XYZ file of C-alpha atoms in Angstrom:
258
model
C -27.471 128.212 -3.937
C -30.401 130.411 -2.918
C -31.206 130.485 0.782
C -34.852 131.436 1.235
C -35.844 129.059 4.023
C -37.450 130.730 7.026
C -37.449 134.205 5.498
C -40.556 136.384 5.099
C -41.383 138.832 2.319
C -44.183 141.263 1.560
C -44.986 141.036 -2.148
C -47.189 143.463 -4.093
C -48.343 142.550 -7.596
C -48.130 138.921 -6.533
C -51.397 137.133 -7.190
C -52.020 138.109 -10.818
C -50.098 139.236 -13.860
C -46.615 137.714 -13.855
C -46.229 137.487 -10.070
C -47.911 134.180 -9.199
C -45.010 132.060 -10.463
C -42.646 133.980 -8.198
C -44.897 133.344 -5.199
C -44.807 129.608 -5.957
C -41.025 129.606 -6.371
C -40.434 131.545 -3.151
C -42.715 129.240 -1.159
C -41.064 126.179 -2.711
C -37.767 127.577 -1.456
C -39.192 127.912 2.057
C -39.908 131.639 2.094
C -43.106 132.943 3.682
C -44.952 135.233 1.262
C -47.474 137.856 2.344
C -49.245 139.021 -0.803
C -50.363 142.647 -0.781
C -53.223 142.326 -3.232
C -56.348 143.910 -4.678
C -57.365 140.602 -6.257
C -58.706 138.540 -3.343
C -60.203 135.759 -5.471
C -56.963 135.134 -7.361
C -55.067 135.336 -4.075
C -57.316 132.729 -2.455
C -56.844 130.362 -5.387
C -53.066 130.751 -5.236
C -52.977 130.224 -1.464
C -55.071 127.059 -1.849
C -52.733 125.767 -4.552
C -49.648 126.368 -2.414
C -51.231 124.765 0.635
C -52.223 121.728 -1.448
C -48.671 121.499 -2.773
C -47.238 121.182 0.721
C -44.591 123.833 0.104
C -42.375 124.656 3.098
C -43.109 128.381 2.809
C -46.439 129.776 3.993
C -48.538 132.053 1.782
C -51.124 134.554 3.011
C -52.739 137.694 1.634
C -53.617 141.128 2.982
C -55.051 144.280 1.485
C -53.358 147.613 1.838
C -54.631 149.760 4.668
C -56.937 151.988 2.640
C -58.754 148.958 1.176
C -59.504 147.386 4.557
C -62.783 147.862 6.423
C -62.417 150.002 8.407
C -59.302 151.542 6.816
C -56.064 151.297 8.772
C -52.717 153.021 8.434
C -50.203 151.312 6.166
C -47.742 151.174 9.056
C -50.290 149.137 11.011
C -50.533 146.578 8.192
C -46.778 145.968 8.371
C -46.800 145.887 12.159
C -49.374 143.094 12.060
C -47.328 141.150 9.514
C -44.249 141.463 11.692
C -46.155 140.310 14.759
C -47.468 137.234 12.926
C -44.188 136.140 11.344
C -41.585 137.672 13.632
C -39.718 139.190 10.698
C -39.984 141.086 7.438
C -36.844 140.194 5.512
C -37.747 141.434 2.045
C -40.182 143.580 0.146
C -40.945 142.954 -3.505
C -42.831 145.640 -5.400
C -44.088 144.073 -8.619
C -46.938 146.488 -9.223
C -47.042 147.474 -12.860
C -49.053 149.317 -15.449
C -51.602 147.584 -17.629
C -49.871 148.211 -20.943
C -52.544 150.462 -22.398
C -51.851 152.130 -25.693
C -51.059 155.780 -25.058
C -48.963 158.587 -26.472
C -47.812 162.128 -25.868
C -50.884 163.282 -27.759
C -53.397 161.353 -25.657
C -51.967 161.479 -22.118
C -52.799 164.454 -19.938
C -50.720 165.561 -16.986
C -53.086 164.170 -14.365
C -52.981 160.716 -15.964
C -49.199 160.750 -16.063
C -48.892 161.864 -12.447
C -51.437 159.252 -11.396
C -49.285 156.492 -12.896
C -46.163 157.883 -11.248
C -48.017 158.020 -7.938
C -49.207 154.442 -8.362
C -45.853 152.887 -9.284
C -43.311 155.173 -7.625
C -45.490 156.046 -4.635
C -46.514 152.440 -4.088
C -42.916 151.219 -4.135
C -41.759 153.929 -1.764
C -44.651 153.330 0.635
C -43.717 149.656 0.880
C -40.105 150.513 1.666
C -40.962 153.215 4.182
C -43.441 151.038 6.093
C -41.158 147.988 6.099
C -37.949 149.814 6.952
C -38.146 149.448 10.766
C -38.455 145.676 10.314
C -35.907 145.362 7.514
C -33.428 146.971 9.914
C -33.974 144.019 12.248
C -33.404 141.380 9.569
C -30.059 139.615 9.173
C -30.382 139.691 5.367
C -32.733 142.531 4.373
C -33.687 142.801 0.700
C -35.659 145.343 -1.336
C -36.658 144.487 -4.910
C -38.324 146.974 -7.233
C -39.325 146.623 -10.894
C -38.432 148.820 -13.813
C -38.561 148.223 -17.561
C -36.212 148.510 -20.524
C -37.740 151.813 -21.587
C -37.890 152.995 -17.992
C -34.099 152.696 -18.021
C -33.133 153.793 -21.504
C -36.199 155.486 -23.007
C -37.974 154.438 -26.183
C -41.388 154.355 -27.805
C -42.507 150.703 -27.871
C -43.857 150.607 -24.326
C -46.789 152.447 -22.772
C -45.594 156.036 -22.306
C -46.988 156.541 -18.815
C -45.665 153.197 -17.584
C -42.186 153.881 -18.986
C -41.961 157.311 -17.335
C -43.193 155.971 -13.987
C -40.788 153.038 -14.126
C -37.958 155.461 -14.846
C -38.816 157.125 -11.566
C -38.670 153.731 -9.824
C -35.145 153.267 -11.193
C -34.121 156.560 -9.602
C -35.747 155.466 -6.345
C -33.711 152.243 -6.444
C -30.400 153.990 -6.950
C -30.966 156.618 -4.283
C -32.296 154.218 -1.658
C -29.482 151.753 -2.332
C -26.900 154.439 -1.664
C -28.615 155.645 1.502
C -29.235 152.188 2.988
C -26.022 150.401 2.039
C -24.354 151.239 5.341
C -27.222 149.419 7.090
C -26.638 146.302 4.944
C -30.071 146.697 3.308
C -29.735 145.868 -0.381
C -31.976 147.659 -2.871
C -32.088 146.357 -6.441
C -34.470 146.372 -9.353
C -35.301 144.031 -12.194
C -35.405 145.558 -15.663
C -38.229 143.724 -17.370
C -38.501 143.226 -21.055
C -41.734 141.726 -22.328
C -42.995 139.188 -19.795
C -46.163 137.268 -20.595
C -48.783 137.881 -17.938
C -52.422 137.383 -17.083
C -54.351 140.534 -17.925
C -57.561 141.642 -16.294
C -59.019 143.744 -19.069
C -61.479 145.446 -16.734
C -64.123 147.773 -18.004
C -64.972 147.972 -21.676
C -64.156 151.679 -21.755
C -60.485 151.005 -21.050
C -58.168 151.804 -23.990
C -56.742 148.966 -26.067
C -53.878 146.916 -24.686
C -50.579 146.915 -26.504
C -50.015 143.772 -28.565
C -46.884 142.265 -26.989
C -46.201 140.115 -30.068
C -45.068 143.282 -31.834
C -41.967 143.243 -29.628
C -40.668 139.934 -30.975
C -38.644 141.379 -33.897
C -36.712 143.497 -31.387
C -35.829 140.692 -28.937
C -32.502 139.014 -29.849
C -33.458 135.790 -28.042
C -36.531 135.503 -30.247
C -39.097 134.896 -27.509
C -41.089 136.713 -24.880
C -40.086 136.334 -21.258
C -42.078 134.029 -19.006
C -43.307 134.441 -15.422
C -40.904 131.626 -14.520
C -37.993 133.733 -15.824
C -39.098 136.534 -13.521
C -39.581 134.125 -10.611
C -35.966 132.955 -10.712
C -34.666 136.525 -10.851
C -36.764 137.444 -7.807
C -35.619 134.370 -5.863
C -32.003 135.259 -6.597
C -32.269 138.843 -5.371
C -34.364 137.826 -2.326
C -31.869 135.202 -1.165
C -29.362 135.518 1.656
C -26.455 135.095 -0.762
C -26.889 138.462 -2.537
C -25.579 140.554 0.347
C -22.976 142.371 -1.792
C -25.301 143.326 -4.653
C -27.071 146.667 -4.294
C -28.131 149.492 -6.591
C -28.093 147.009 -9.461
C -30.429 146.693 -12.433
C -30.850 143.017 -13.311
C -31.637 142.849 -17.022
C -34.469 140.399 -17.730
C -35.210 141.285 -21.334
C -33.814 138.560 -23.610
C -31.447 141.170 -25.022
C -34.113 143.775 -25.789
C -32.040 146.312 -23.876
C -29.155 145.774 -26.289
C -30.875 146.872 -29.496
């Protein structure tokens, strides 16, 4: 059983990529989802779909403070969410890299630090801004995302993404230890290869990695789906997971075993 009814989460990386299925599943379970998004058109389409579906959970979208006009402090964004819903019970940081081909030979230090700032800094900012409200929740949950190579190393994944996701793993472990006494659980999902919508952006962007090349290394013989990720997120966001913290939930089809 997964109790999501009446809970509220702030979800980054929600409206595109592999996150939309999780938004649907959370709202179907009765959870209110506030999408922190830079993709307003995709967010509007997803909100309309959820409203048309009559799901018990409400779905809305906001931009982070720096993207608003005029800009506002990130803390103010979370204060407004709390005032609207009366609670922030979970944060889900699903922001990820774009899977560009890169290597030690092509990545400079500034590019690497930029990716770490984006993934590690973004996850930490969410936690820091939400913490006053998580402390008021009966069942507070924090869910971060790492990857197989972020946990164990390797050379199949984008180098910058793997290094940044390794930092997110460290963030998970340290925050879990520091917040356990406050009954705030902090866990992360170790993604393998999850199919996702990709916004290829400008033509000058480097080539994307071909995810089909991972198949020979996945014991289950298939790529992961957004629905696989959705169920993992619903599990960790539920009220029932109160005794699970500092854990890495392996969602890789066995890729982490080889």
